[in-house]
Structure formats: structure tokens, C-alpha cells
Amino acid sequence: MEAVNGVIRQRLHSDVPLVNQIAEYIISAGGKRIRPVLVLLMANAYSYKGAAHHELAAVVEFIHTATLLHDDVVDESSLRRGRATANALFGNAASVLVGDFLYSRAFQMMVSLDSMRVMSILSDATNVIAEGEVLQLLNMHDPDVTEERYLQVIRSKTAKLFEAAAELGALVAGANDDQIAAAGEYGRSLGTAFQLIDDVLDYTGDAAEIGKNVGDDLREGKPTLPLIWLMAHGTSEQRELVRSCIENGDEQHFDAILSAITNSGALDYTRRAAEEAGERALNAVQDLPESAYKTALLQLARFALDRNH
């Protein structure tokens, strides 16, 4: 990761000072850096000895960071990773444009690796992520979103970059097609588990620990899985409350919603769905040769489920 951070610092440079300032601000916020870690772990699990995985890990982090910049503008978020968002500090226009810079810099870097398969994986992933963003936009303030529609957003918006990161790690190490597909299944399932636990934490987490305001999803009118389950299985009064809150982005009734989803079993259902995704991730890497890297991949799948941040 030190090597990856070195690549990130080097590749972030721009002759435009504001680009440097905003990109440095968002990258230095840290975060779990799970997507670049996935590239490194999967490459090392297949005994890779080169340095291209550092560049790929940085590419993945740039794409992820660009999506964060754009996400926060769309969601009008003011807090991420426990700090003010870039759009809150620098304005929406600057955040969107620096997000564009990070996307285009990522594509410059992937072209320099001179691998059509790498470019195919990353360009497909970036396109699917953009589709996921639009799907989520269509779902906003819509209380009739189905579980399948919501899971499609997760697969596109969140899980796709996890999938691409794991595939790239296996690819750069010379894994065969079946192994690359298994790596992709691991990443996709891990990303799904992460997002579903995020859905739980949005109602049960601590703002200082999760790095964003609790209840943000409700305020933004996002129908996440706990709310979708409650709409399908709750009492008529609960359904009407959820419908009103999603349609109006109403966080004033957060305590009532929290009580309803807690007592109804909606959070338990969401956690079980996350656990099923975690199991799929664990199964996908069972055939890897034994190593510290395989152990770390197994631990990462368990961390996705057990975390409180």
C-alpha cells in the first residue's frame, strides 16, 4: 500500500493548483482503501512478482474517488469519512470537474499498461457504475422500488468496482479465465456485503464511527433494503410512514422509522442478505493456494459483515 500511495501521489499531480488541492484533500481523507487492497491481495495470492498491480490499484482508487466526488454532489452530502465533503468546502462545480480529472487520469494510466483486457475490464466497470448512478437517481423518492431493482443498483454502483479490482489482481498475475471469474465473484459478493451492512449502519451506526451522518439515506429519499423490506412486510401504518418519508426525504421521523425497522426484523433480514453475500465471497476463494494473502481475503469477507464503520 505504501507503493500504491506513492503512485497515487505521483499521478495526482496537475499544473492546475485547484485540481491538486481537491484531489489531495479527498485522497488524504484515507478511508478503508479496500478496492486497491483487493487488487494487491488477489495478485499476491497468485504469486505475482511484478509492479503493475501498484499502478492498477491506484487506477481503481482514482475511479472510486471520482465516483465519491460526483456522489456527494448528487446527494448534497456534507460529511464523508468524518470530514466535510469536497463539495461542501470547494463547491459543486469544482468537485464535479476534479472528479472528471480523476476519471481521465485513471484512463491515461490504464492505457499506459498496454493491456486490452485491463482496459476492457475497467472501461466496462466505469460504464456500469455510471448506469448504477442513474438507476439510483431513478429510485430516489420512489417508495415502490423492489428488492430486485435495489440489488441491481448495488451490483452496478458498488459491487462492480470491487469485482473489477479482484479480476485485475488475478489477471495481472497470469491467472486463467476460470480463476479470474472466481476472483470477480469474490469481489462482487464482497461489495454487495459491504453495501448491505452500510444499509444497516445507516440506522444503527455512530456518526463518528461510520464517518457520515446517520439517517442520510432517509434524508436523501433513498429506498434501501431495510425500508424496502418494511414496505413489503410491515403494518399498514408502517408502510404509510415509510412511503411518506421516502417520498419527502423526511428525517424528522427517523426515530419512528428506526423503531419500525428494528422491531419488524427488517435489519435482521438485511444482515442475513449480507451474510449470504459474504458466504459467496468466501466460497469463491476456497480453491486459492494457501497463503497469507488467501487468509487476508477470507478475513476481509468476515470483516465486511462484522464491522461497525
PDB file of C-alpha atoms in Angstrom:
ATOM      1  CA  MET A   1       0.000   0.000   0.000  1.00  0.00           C
ATOM      2  CA  GLU A   2       2.958   2.334   0.564  1.00  0.00           C
ATOM      3  CA  ALA A   3       3.948   1.723  -3.051  1.00  0.00           C
ATOM      4  CA  VAL A   4       0.371   2.370  -4.189  1.00  0.00           C
ATOM      5  CA  ASN A   5       0.237   5.597  -2.183  1.00  0.00           C
ATOM      6  CA  GLY A   6       3.451   6.642  -3.898  1.00  0.00           C
ATOM      7  CA  VAL A   7       1.876   6.051  -7.312  1.00  0.00           C
ATOM      8  CA  ILE A   8      -1.241   7.969  -6.226  1.00  0.00           C
ATOM      9  CA  ARG A   9       0.793  10.989  -5.114  1.00  0.00           C
ATOM     10  CA  GLN A  10       2.847  10.968  -8.315  1.00  0.00           C
ATOM     11  CA  ARG A  11      -0.143  10.564 -10.638  1.00  0.00           C
ATOM     12  CA  LEU A  12      -2.297  13.132  -8.843  1.00  0.00           C
ATOM     13  CA  HIS A  13      -0.073  15.987  -9.931  1.00  0.00           C
ATOM     14  CA  SER A  14      -1.603  18.635 -12.169  1.00  0.00           C
ATOM     15  CA  ASP A  15      -0.401  22.033 -13.315  1.00  0.00           C
ATOM     16  CA  VAL A  16      -3.750  23.419 -12.112  1.00  0.00           C
ATOM     17  CA  PRO A  17      -3.456  24.175  -8.371  1.00  0.00           C
ATOM     18  CA  LEU A  18      -7.143  23.638  -7.548  1.00  0.00           C
ATOM     19  CA  VAL A  19      -7.005  20.136  -9.051  1.00  0.00           C
ATOM     20  CA  ASN A  20      -4.085  19.297  -6.759  1.00  0.00           C
ATOM     21  CA  GLN A  21      -5.804  20.824  -3.749  1.00  0.00           C
ATOM     22  CA  ILE A  22      -9.130  18.991  -4.091  1.00  0.00           C
ATOM     23  CA  ALA A  23      -7.647  15.673  -5.220  1.00  0.00           C
ATOM     24  CA  GLU A  24      -5.182  15.739  -2.331  1.00  0.00           C
ATOM     25  CA  TYR A  25      -7.980  16.603   0.100  1.00  0.00           C
ATOM     26  CA  ILE A  26     -10.177  13.679  -0.857  1.00  0.00           C
ATOM     27  CA  ILE A  27      -7.358  11.124  -1.240  1.00  0.00           C
ATOM     28  CA  SER A  28      -5.752  12.121   2.078  1.00  0.00           C
ATOM     29  CA  ALA A  29      -9.075  11.511   3.844  1.00  0.00           C
ATOM     30  CA  GLY A  30      -7.986   7.883   3.797  1.00  0.00           C
ATOM     31  CA  GLY A  31     -10.911   5.523   4.064  1.00  0.00           C
ATOM     32  CA  LYS A  32     -10.539   1.769   4.122  1.00  0.00           C
ATOM     33  CA  ARG A  33      -8.916   1.626   0.645  1.00  0.00           C
ATOM     34  CA  ILE A  34     -10.472  -1.800   0.198  1.00  0.00           C
ATOM     35  CA  ARG A  35     -10.630  -1.689  -3.601  1.00  0.00           C
ATOM     36  CA  PRO A  36      -6.886  -1.152  -4.120  1.00  0.00           C
ATOM     37  CA  VAL A  37      -6.185  -3.662  -1.348  1.00  0.00           C
ATOM     38  CA  LEU A  38      -8.247  -6.194  -3.316  1.00  0.00           C
ATOM     39  CA  VAL A  39      -6.009  -5.737  -6.368  1.00  0.00           C
ATOM     40  CA  LEU A  40      -2.893  -6.329  -4.257  1.00  0.00           C
ATOM     41  CA  LEU A  41      -4.229  -9.292  -2.282  1.00  0.00           C
ATOM     42  CA  MET A  42      -5.541 -11.123  -5.345  1.00  0.00           C
ATOM     43  CA  ALA A  43      -2.342 -10.530  -7.337  1.00  0.00           C
ATOM     44  CA  ASN A  44      -0.191 -11.755  -4.460  1.00  0.00           C
ATOM     45  CA  ALA A  45      -2.495 -14.729  -3.864  1.00  0.00           C
ATOM     46  CA  TYR A  46      -1.448 -15.833  -7.375  1.00  0.00           C
ATOM     47  CA  SER A  47       2.240 -15.157  -6.562  1.00  0.00           C
ATOM     48  CA  TYR A  48       2.632 -12.069  -8.735  1.00  0.00           C
ATOM     49  CA  LYS A  49       6.178 -10.660  -8.704  1.00  0.00           C
ATOM     50  CA  GLY A  50       5.928  -7.502 -10.816  1.00  0.00           C
ATOM     51  CA  ALA A  51       4.877  -3.927 -10.022  1.00  0.00           C
ATOM     52  CA  ALA A  52       1.940  -3.360 -12.397  1.00  0.00           C
ATOM     53  CA  HIS A  53      -0.513  -4.187  -9.613  1.00  0.00           C
ATOM     54  CA  HIS A  54       0.534  -0.969  -7.842  1.00  0.00           C
ATOM     55  CA  GLU A  55      -0.493   1.056 -10.896  1.00  0.00           C
ATOM     56  CA  LEU A  56      -3.760  -0.881 -11.226  1.00  0.00           C
ATOM     57  CA  ALA A  57      -4.570  -0.394  -7.555  1.00  0.00           C
ATOM     58  CA  ALA A  58      -4.055   3.360  -7.966  1.00  0.00           C
ATOM     59  CA  VAL A  59      -6.287   3.376 -11.071  1.00  0.00           C
ATOM     60  CA  VAL A  60      -9.060   1.663  -9.114  1.00  0.00           C
ATOM     61  CA  GLU A  61      -8.708   4.143  -6.249  1.00  0.00           C
ATOM     62  CA  PHE A  62      -8.882   7.101  -8.682  1.00  0.00           C
ATOM     63  CA  ILE A  63     -12.072   5.755 -10.253  1.00  0.00           C
ATOM     64  CA  HIS A  64     -13.570   5.200  -6.805  1.00  0.00           C
ATOM     65  CA  THR A  65     -12.573   8.698  -5.666  1.00  0.00           C
ATOM     66  CA  ALA A  66     -14.107  10.240  -8.791  1.00  0.00           C
ATOM     67  CA  THR A  67     -17.397   8.481  -8.025  1.00  0.00           C
ATOM     68  CA  LEU A  68     -17.272   9.809  -4.441  1.00  0.00           C
ATOM     69  CA  LEU A  69     -16.813  13.380  -5.635  1.00  0.00           C
ATOM     70  CA  HIS A  70     -19.755  13.065  -8.005  1.00  0.00           C
ATOM     71  CA  ASP A  71     -21.886  11.132  -5.483  1.00  0.00           C
ATOM     72  CA  ASP A  72     -21.545  13.795  -2.820  1.00  0.00           C
ATOM     73  CA  VAL A  73     -22.651  16.491  -5.239  1.00  0.00           C
ATOM     74  CA  VAL A  74     -25.680  14.468  -6.386  1.00  0.00           C
ATOM     75  CA  ASP A  75     -26.605  13.542  -2.793  1.00  0.00           C
ATOM     76  CA  GLU A  76     -25.850  17.046  -1.453  1.00  0.00           C
ATOM     77  CA  SER A  77     -23.787  15.365   1.268  1.00  0.00           C
ATOM     78  CA  SER A  78     -21.857  17.453   3.754  1.00  0.00           C
ATOM     79  CA  LEU A  79     -19.904  14.734   5.617  1.00  0.00           C
ATOM     80  CA  ARG A  80     -17.759  11.832   4.410  1.00  0.00           C
ATOM     81  CA  ARG A  81     -15.159   9.850   6.344  1.00  0.00           C
ATOM     82  CA  GLY A  82     -15.760  12.163   9.270  1.00  0.00           C
ATOM     83  CA  ARG A  83     -14.758  15.301   7.356  1.00  0.00           C
ATOM     84  CA  ALA A  84     -16.522  17.938   5.325  1.00  0.00           C
ATOM     85  CA  THR A  85     -17.091  16.755   1.762  1.00  0.00           C
ATOM     86  CA  ALA A  86     -15.157  18.396  -1.068  1.00  0.00           C
ATOM     87  CA  ASN A  87     -18.340  19.940  -2.455  1.00  0.00           C
ATOM     88  CA  ALA A  88     -19.090  21.483   0.942  1.00  0.00           C
ATOM     89  CA  LEU A  89     -15.621  23.065   1.002  1.00  0.00           C
ATOM     90  CA  PHE A  90     -14.891  23.856  -2.630  1.00  0.00           C
ATOM     91  CA  GLY A  91     -18.336  23.937  -4.257  1.00  0.00           C
ATOM     92  CA  ASN A  92     -20.205  21.602  -6.584  1.00  0.00           C
ATOM     93  CA  ALA A  93     -18.658  22.769  -9.851  1.00  0.00           C
ATOM     94  CA  ALA A  94     -15.070  22.234  -8.700  1.00  0.00           C
ATOM     95  CA  SER A  95     -15.918  18.816  -7.246  1.00  0.00           C
ATOM     96  CA  VAL A  96     -17.554  17.575 -10.454  1.00  0.00           C
ATOM     97  CA  LEU A  97     -14.707  18.827 -12.622  1.00  0.00           C
ATOM     98  CA  VAL A  98     -11.969  17.341 -10.427  1.00  0.00           C
ATOM     99  CA  GLY A  99     -13.927  14.078 -10.461  1.00  0.00           C
ATOM    100  CA  ASP A 100     -13.697  14.263 -14.266  1.00  0.00           C
ATOM    101  CA  PHE A 101      -9.947  14.854 -13.970  1.00  0.00           C
ATOM    102  CA  LEU A 102      -9.553  11.734 -11.817  1.00  0.00           C
ATOM    103  CA  TYR A 103     -11.559   9.626 -14.277  1.00  0.00           C
ATOM    104  CA  SER A 104      -9.491  10.802 -17.228  1.00  0.00           C
ATOM    105  CA  ARG A 105      -6.204  10.383 -15.324  1.00  0.00           C
ATOM    106  CA  ALA A 106      -7.260   6.818 -14.479  1.00  0.00           C
ATOM    107  CA  PHE A 107      -7.782   6.132 -18.187  1.00  0.00           C
ATOM    108  CA  GLN A 108      -4.378   7.603 -19.031  1.00  0.00           C
ATOM    109  CA  MET A 109      -2.823   5.227 -16.503  1.00  0.00           C
ATOM    110  CA  MET A 110      -4.646   2.132 -17.730  1.00  0.00           C
ATOM    111  CA  VAL A 111      -3.644   2.886 -21.341  1.00  0.00           C
ATOM    112  CA  SER A 112      -0.001   3.078 -20.235  1.00  0.00           C
ATOM    113  CA  LEU A 113      -0.232  -0.549 -19.072  1.00  0.00           C
ATOM    114  CA  ASP A 114      -0.860  -1.560 -22.713  1.00  0.00           C
ATOM    115  CA  SER A 115      -3.297  -4.386 -21.967  1.00  0.00           C
ATOM    116  CA  MET A 116      -6.559  -4.604 -23.884  1.00  0.00           C
ATOM    117  CA  ARG A 117      -8.032  -6.929 -21.214  1.00  0.00           C
ATOM    118  CA  VAL A 118      -7.231  -4.409 -18.469  1.00  0.00           C
ATOM    119  CA  MET A 119      -8.826  -1.602 -20.480  1.00  0.00           C
ATOM    120  CA  SER A 120     -11.862  -3.773 -21.193  1.00  0.00           C
ATOM    121  CA  ILE A 121     -12.438  -4.613 -17.510  1.00  0.00           C
ATOM    122  CA  LEU A 122     -12.012  -1.027 -16.318  1.00  0.00           C
ATOM    123  CA  SER A 123     -13.952   0.686 -19.113  1.00  0.00           C
ATOM    124  CA  ASP A 124     -16.845  -1.774 -18.683  1.00  0.00           C
ATOM    125  CA  ALA A 125     -16.784  -1.255 -14.914  1.00  0.00           C
ATOM    126  CA  THR A 126     -16.794   2.535 -15.246  1.00  0.00           C
ATOM    127  CA  ASN A 127     -19.744   2.398 -17.639  1.00  0.00           C
ATOM    128  CA  VAL A 128     -21.747   0.048 -15.395  1.00  0.00           C
ATOM    129  CA  ILE A 129     -21.031   2.279 -12.373  1.00  0.00           C
ATOM    130  CA  ALA A 130     -22.397   5.279 -14.302  1.00  0.00           C
ATOM    131  CA  GLU A 131     -25.526   3.282 -15.154  1.00  0.00           C
ATOM    132  CA  GLY A 132     -25.857   2.372 -11.472  1.00  0.00           C
ATOM    133  CA  GLU A 133     -25.713   6.043 -10.529  1.00  0.00           C
ATOM    134  CA  VAL A 134     -28.567   6.809 -12.927  1.00  0.00           C
ATOM    135  CA  LEU A 135     -30.558   3.793 -11.669  1.00  0.00           C
ATOM    136  CA  GLN A 136     -30.169   5.076  -8.127  1.00  0.00           C
ATOM    137  CA  LEU A 137     -31.311   8.518  -9.246  1.00  0.00           C
ATOM    138  CA  LEU A 138     -34.450   6.949 -10.743  1.00  0.00           C
ATOM    139  CA  ASN A 139     -35.080   5.132  -7.450  1.00  0.00           C
ATOM    140  CA  MET A 140     -34.796   8.274  -5.321  1.00  0.00           C
ATOM    141  CA  HIS A 141     -38.043   9.213  -3.570  1.00  0.00           C
ATOM    142  CA  ASP A 142     -39.746   6.147  -5.080  1.00  0.00           C
ATOM    143  CA  PRO A 143     -41.341   4.032  -2.322  1.00  0.00           C
ATOM    144  CA  ASP A 144     -42.293   1.309  -4.821  1.00  0.00           C
ATOM    145  CA  VAL A 145     -38.709   0.242  -5.576  1.00  0.00           C
ATOM    146  CA  THR A 146     -38.489  -3.552  -5.441  1.00  0.00           C
ATOM    147  CA  GLU A 147     -35.733  -5.547  -3.791  1.00  0.00           C
ATOM    148  CA  GLU A 148     -34.509  -6.683  -7.221  1.00  0.00           C
ATOM    149  CA  ARG A 149     -34.322  -3.108  -8.527  1.00  0.00           C
ATOM    150  CA  TYR A 150     -32.376  -2.093  -5.459  1.00  0.00           C
ATOM    151  CA  LEU A 151     -29.971  -5.043  -5.670  1.00  0.00           C
ATOM    152  CA  GLN A 152     -29.346  -4.103  -9.309  1.00  0.00           C
ATOM    153  CA  VAL A 153     -28.181  -0.671  -8.102  1.00  0.00           C
ATOM    154  CA  ILE A 154     -25.816  -2.345  -5.613  1.00  0.00           C
ATOM    155  CA  ARG A 155     -24.407  -4.665  -8.282  1.00  0.00           C
ATOM    156  CA  SER A 156     -23.828  -1.740 -10.630  1.00  0.00           C
ATOM    157  CA  LYS A 157     -22.900   1.131  -8.356  1.00  0.00           C
ATOM    158  CA  THR A 158     -20.925  -0.584  -5.585  1.00  0.00           C
ATOM    159  CA  ALA A 159     -20.111  -4.212  -6.318  1.00  0.00           C
ATOM    160  CA  LYS A 160     -18.873  -3.661  -9.895  1.00  0.00           C
ATOM    161  CA  LEU A 161     -15.663  -1.857  -8.890  1.00  0.00           C
ATOM    162  CA  PHE A 162     -14.948  -4.491  -6.208  1.00  0.00           C
ATOM    163  CA  GLU A 163     -15.412  -7.116  -8.929  1.00  0.00           C
ATOM    164  CA  ALA A 164     -13.109  -5.299 -11.355  1.00  0.00           C
ATOM    165  CA  ALA A 165     -10.420  -4.798  -8.694  1.00  0.00           C
ATOM    166  CA  ALA A 166     -10.326  -8.509  -7.847  1.00  0.00           C
ATOM    167  CA  GLU A 167     -10.347  -9.512 -11.515  1.00  0.00           C
ATOM    168  CA  LEU A 168      -7.445  -7.155 -12.281  1.00  0.00           C
ATOM    169  CA  GLY A 169      -5.361  -8.621  -9.475  1.00  0.00           C
ATOM    170  CA  ALA A 170      -5.868 -12.139 -10.794  1.00  0.00           C
ATOM    171  CA  LEU A 171      -5.360 -11.046 -14.416  1.00  0.00           C
ATOM    172  CA  VAL A 172      -2.071  -9.249 -13.851  1.00  0.00           C
ATOM    173  CA  ALA A 173      -0.745 -12.333 -12.047  1.00  0.00           C
ATOM    174  CA  GLY A 174      -1.451 -14.555 -15.036  1.00  0.00           C
ATOM    175  CA  ALA A 175      -4.494 -16.412 -13.677  1.00  0.00           C
ATOM    176  CA  ASN A 176      -6.653 -18.349 -16.153  1.00  0.00           C
ATOM    177  CA  ASP A 177     -10.174 -17.345 -17.156  1.00  0.00           C
ATOM    178  CA  ASP A 178     -11.876 -19.536 -14.544  1.00  0.00           C
ATOM    179  CA  GLN A 179      -9.666 -18.102 -11.815  1.00  0.00           C
ATOM    180  CA  ILE A 180     -10.331 -14.540 -12.988  1.00  0.00           C
ATOM    181  CA  ALA A 181     -14.080 -15.275 -12.952  1.00  0.00           C
ATOM    182  CA  ALA A 182     -13.826 -16.660  -9.411  1.00  0.00           C
ATOM    183  CA  ALA A 183     -11.921 -13.540  -8.349  1.00  0.00           C
ATOM    184  CA  GLY A 184     -14.698 -11.445  -9.881  1.00  0.00           C
ATOM    185  CA  GLU A 185     -17.327 -13.409  -7.944  1.00  0.00           C
ATOM    186  CA  TYR A 186     -15.385 -12.774  -4.745  1.00  0.00           C
ATOM    187  CA  GLY A 187     -15.211  -9.032  -5.405  1.00  0.00           C
ATOM    188  CA  ARG A 188     -18.845  -8.750  -6.493  1.00  0.00           C
ATOM    189  CA  SER A 189     -20.103 -10.626  -3.419  1.00  0.00           C
ATOM    190  CA  LEU A 190     -17.786  -8.720  -1.080  1.00  0.00           C
ATOM    191  CA  GLY A 191     -19.003  -5.392  -2.481  1.00  0.00           C
ATOM    192  CA  THR A 192     -22.625  -6.474  -2.054  1.00  0.00           C
ATOM    193  CA  ALA A 193     -21.996  -7.486   1.560  1.00  0.00           C
ATOM    194  CA  PHE A 194     -20.296  -4.138   2.256  1.00  0.00           C
ATOM    195  CA  GLN A 195     -23.207  -2.132   0.858  1.00  0.00           C
ATOM    196  CA  LEU A 196     -25.849  -4.126   2.710  1.00  0.00           C
ATOM    197  CA  ILE A 197     -24.009  -3.667   6.007  1.00  0.00           C
ATOM    198  CA  ASP A 198     -23.775   0.054   5.143  1.00  0.00           C
ATOM    199  CA  ASP A 199     -27.572  -0.013   4.866  1.00  0.00           C
ATOM    200  CA  VAL A 200     -27.774  -1.457   8.378  1.00  0.00           C
ATOM    201  CA  LEU A 201     -25.247   1.038   9.771  1.00  0.00           C
ATOM    202  CA  ASP A 202     -27.208   3.956   8.343  1.00  0.00           C
ATOM    203  CA  TYR A 203     -29.803   3.171  11.013  1.00  0.00           C
ATOM    204  CA  THR A 204     -27.681   1.696  13.778  1.00  0.00           C
ATOM    205  CA  GLY A 205     -24.214   3.244  13.387  1.00  0.00           C
ATOM    206  CA  ASP A 206     -22.500   6.091  15.168  1.00  0.00           C
ATOM    207  CA  ALA A 207     -21.753   9.142  13.016  1.00  0.00           C
ATOM    208  CA  ALA A 208     -18.227   9.428  14.432  1.00  0.00           C
ATOM    209  CA  GLU A 209     -17.506   5.783  13.568  1.00  0.00           C
ATOM    210  CA  ILE A 210     -19.184   5.478  10.172  1.00  0.00           C
ATOM    211  CA  GLY A 211     -17.901   8.875   9.031  1.00  0.00           C
ATOM    212  CA  LYS A 212     -21.221  10.192   7.757  1.00  0.00           C
ATOM    213  CA  ASN A 213     -24.469  11.398   9.242  1.00  0.00           C
ATOM    214  CA  VAL A 214     -26.709   8.595  10.493  1.00  0.00           C
ATOM    215  CA  GLY A 215     -30.009   8.710   8.625  1.00  0.00           C
ATOM    216  CA  ASP A 216     -28.515  10.220   5.465  1.00  0.00           C
ATOM    217  CA  ASP A 217     -30.201   7.601   3.255  1.00  0.00           C
ATOM    218  CA  LEU A 218     -33.606   8.507   4.650  1.00  0.00           C
ATOM    219  CA  ARG A 219     -32.945  12.243   4.330  1.00  0.00           C
ATOM    220  CA  GLU A 220     -31.985  11.727   0.676  1.00  0.00           C
ATOM    221  CA  GLY A 221     -35.102   9.661  -0.017  1.00  0.00           C
ATOM    222  CA  LYS A 222     -33.107   6.508  -0.794  1.00  0.00           C
ATOM    223  CA  PRO A 223     -35.152   3.311  -0.506  1.00  0.00           C
ATOM    224  CA  THR A 224     -32.509   0.924   0.868  1.00  0.00           C
ATOM    225  CA  LEU A 225     -33.160  -2.736   1.708  1.00  0.00           C
ATOM    226  CA  PRO A 226     -34.424  -2.245   5.308  1.00  0.00           C
ATOM    227  CA  LEU A 227     -37.047   0.227   4.061  1.00  0.00           C
ATOM    228  CA  ILE A 228     -37.951  -1.934   1.048  1.00  0.00           C
ATOM    229  CA  TRP A 229     -38.455  -4.948   3.344  1.00  0.00           C
ATOM    230  CA  LEU A 230     -40.605  -2.891   5.705  1.00  0.00           C
ATOM    231  CA  MET A 231     -42.722  -1.676   2.799  1.00  0.00           C
ATOM    232  CA  ALA A 232     -43.354  -5.308   1.840  1.00  0.00           C
ATOM    233  CA  HIS A 233     -43.843  -6.819   5.311  1.00  0.00           C
ATOM    234  CA  GLY A 234     -44.741  -4.034   7.747  1.00  0.00           C
ATOM    235  CA  THR A 235     -48.120  -2.960   9.080  1.00  0.00           C
ATOM    236  CA  SER A 236     -50.248  -0.567   7.053  1.00  0.00           C
ATOM    237  CA  GLU A 237     -49.222   2.260   9.409  1.00  0.00           C
ATOM    238  CA  GLN A 238     -45.526   1.411   8.985  1.00  0.00           C
ATOM    239  CA  ARG A 239     -45.892   1.269   5.205  1.00  0.00           C
ATOM    240  CA  GLU A 240     -47.559   4.660   5.107  1.00  0.00           C
ATOM    241  CA  LEU A 241     -44.823   6.146   7.295  1.00  0.00           C
ATOM    242  CA  VAL A 242     -42.065   4.705   5.089  1.00  0.00           C
ATOM    243  CA  ARG A 243     -43.858   5.832   1.917  1.00  0.00           C
ATOM    244  CA  SER A 244     -44.147   9.387   3.226  1.00  0.00           C
ATOM    245  CA  CYS A 245     -40.534   9.503   4.408  1.00  0.00           C
ATOM    246  CA  ILE A 246     -39.119   8.187   1.118  1.00  0.00           C
ATOM    247  CA  GLU A 247     -41.284  10.479  -0.996  1.00  0.00           C
ATOM    248  CA  ASN A 248     -40.414  13.555   1.051  1.00  0.00           C
ATOM    249  CA  GLY A 249     -36.882  12.737   2.270  1.00  0.00           C
ATOM    250  CA  ASP A 250     -38.250  13.165   5.775  1.00  0.00           C
ATOM    251  CA  GLU A 251     -35.666  12.594   8.517  1.00  0.00           C
ATOM    252  CA  GLN A 252     -37.899  14.136  11.189  1.00  0.00           C
ATOM    253  CA  HIS A 253     -39.481  10.713  11.667  1.00  0.00           C
ATOM    254  CA  PHE A 254     -36.104   8.923  11.851  1.00  0.00           C
ATOM    255  CA  ASP A 255     -36.748   7.586  15.367  1.00  0.00           C
ATOM    256  CA  ALA A 256     -40.125   6.156  14.354  1.00  0.00           C
ATOM    257  CA  ILE A 257     -38.622   4.556  11.232  1.00  0.00           C
ATOM    258  CA  LEU A 258     -35.713   3.140  13.250  1.00  0.00           C
ATOM    259  CA  SER A 259     -38.132   1.632  15.771  1.00  0.00           C
ATOM    260  CA  ALA A 260     -40.216   0.115  12.970  1.00  0.00           C
ATOM    261  CA  ILE A 261     -37.353  -1.463  11.034  1.00  0.00           C
ATOM    262  CA  THR A 262     -35.718  -2.714  14.244  1.00  0.00           C
ATOM    263  CA  ASN A 263     -38.849  -4.306  15.685  1.00  0.00           C
ATOM    264  CA  SER A 264     -40.110  -5.670  12.363  1.00  0.00           C
ATOM    265  CA  GLY A 265     -36.979  -7.667  11.558  1.00  0.00           C
ATOM    266  CA  ALA A 266     -36.019  -5.517   8.554  1.00  0.00           C
ATOM    267  CA  LEU A 267     -32.469  -5.006   9.834  1.00  0.00           C
ATOM    268  CA  ASP A 268     -32.128  -8.726  10.567  1.00  0.00           C
ATOM    269  CA  TYR A 269     -33.274  -9.521   7.033  1.00  0.00           C
ATOM    270  CA  THR A 270     -30.750  -7.081   5.570  1.00  0.00           C
ATOM    271  CA  ARG A 271     -27.960  -8.521   7.695  1.00  0.00           C
ATOM    272  CA  ARG A 272     -28.858 -12.057   6.574  1.00  0.00           C
ATOM    273  CA  ALA A 273     -28.712 -10.944   2.943  1.00  0.00           C
ATOM    274  CA  ALA A 274     -25.242  -9.514   3.641  1.00  0.00           C
ATOM    275  CA  GLU A 275     -24.181 -12.781   5.272  1.00  0.00           C
ATOM    276  CA  GLU A 276     -25.301 -14.755   2.214  1.00  0.00           C
ATOM    277  CA  ALA A 277     -23.182 -12.477   0.017  1.00  0.00           C
ATOM    278  CA  GLY A 278     -20.269 -12.919   2.423  1.00  0.00           C
ATOM    279  CA  GLU A 279     -20.595 -16.713   2.136  1.00  0.00           C
ATOM    280  CA  ARG A 280     -20.465 -16.479  -1.651  1.00  0.00           C
ATOM    281  CA  ALA A 281     -17.271 -14.429  -1.351  1.00  0.00           C
ATOM    282  CA  LEU A 282     -15.694 -16.993   0.993  1.00  0.00           C
ATOM    283  CA  ASN A 283     -16.599 -19.864  -1.325  1.00  0.00           C
ATOM    284  CA  ALA A 284     -15.159 -18.080  -4.353  1.00  0.00           C
ATOM    285  CA  VAL A 285     -11.605 -18.100  -2.958  1.00  0.00           C
ATOM    286  CA  GLN A 286     -11.584 -21.549  -1.353  1.00  0.00           C
ATOM    287  CA  ASP A 287      -9.546 -23.003  -4.220  1.00  0.00           C
ATOM    288  CA  LEU A 288      -6.746 -20.445  -3.906  1.00  0.00           C
ATOM    289  CA  PRO A 289      -3.431 -21.923  -2.718  1.00  0.00           C
ATOM    290  CA  GLU A 290      -2.869 -21.468   0.998  1.00  0.00           C
ATOM    291  CA  SER A 291      -1.019 -18.227   1.793  1.00  0.00           C
ATOM    292  CA  ALA A 292      -1.171 -15.166   3.995  1.00  0.00           C
ATOM    293  CA  TYR A 293      -2.963 -13.430   1.099  1.00  0.00           C
ATOM    294  CA  LYS A 294      -5.732 -16.038   0.915  1.00  0.00           C
ATOM    295  CA  THR A 295      -6.119 -15.758   4.693  1.00  0.00           C
ATOM    296  CA  ALA A 296      -6.425 -11.967   4.349  1.00  0.00           C
ATOM    297  CA  LEU A 297      -9.099 -12.335   1.651  1.00  0.00           C
ATOM    298  CA  LEU A 298     -11.082 -14.645   3.945  1.00  0.00           C
ATOM    299  CA  GLN A 299     -10.664 -12.213   6.843  1.00  0.00           C
ATOM    300  CA  LEU A 300     -11.782  -9.306   4.643  1.00  0.00           C
ATOM    301  CA  ALA A 301     -15.049 -11.087   3.813  1.00  0.00           C
ATOM    302  CA  ARG A 302     -15.684 -11.609   7.531  1.00  0.00           C
ATOM    303  CA  PHE A 303     -14.747  -8.004   8.347  1.00  0.00           C
ATOM    304  CA  ALA A 304     -17.319  -6.807   5.809  1.00  0.00           C
ATOM    305  CA  LEU A 305     -20.008  -8.404   7.978  1.00  0.00           C
ATOM    306  CA  ASP A 306     -18.677  -7.707  11.468  1.00  0.00           C
ATOM    307  CA  ARG A 307     -17.651  -4.046  11.120  1.00  0.00           C
ATOM    308  CA  ASN A 308     -19.279  -1.063  12.837  1.00  0.00           C
ATOM    309  CA  HIS A 309     -17.820   1.567  10.487  1.00  0.00           C
TER     310      HIS A 309
END
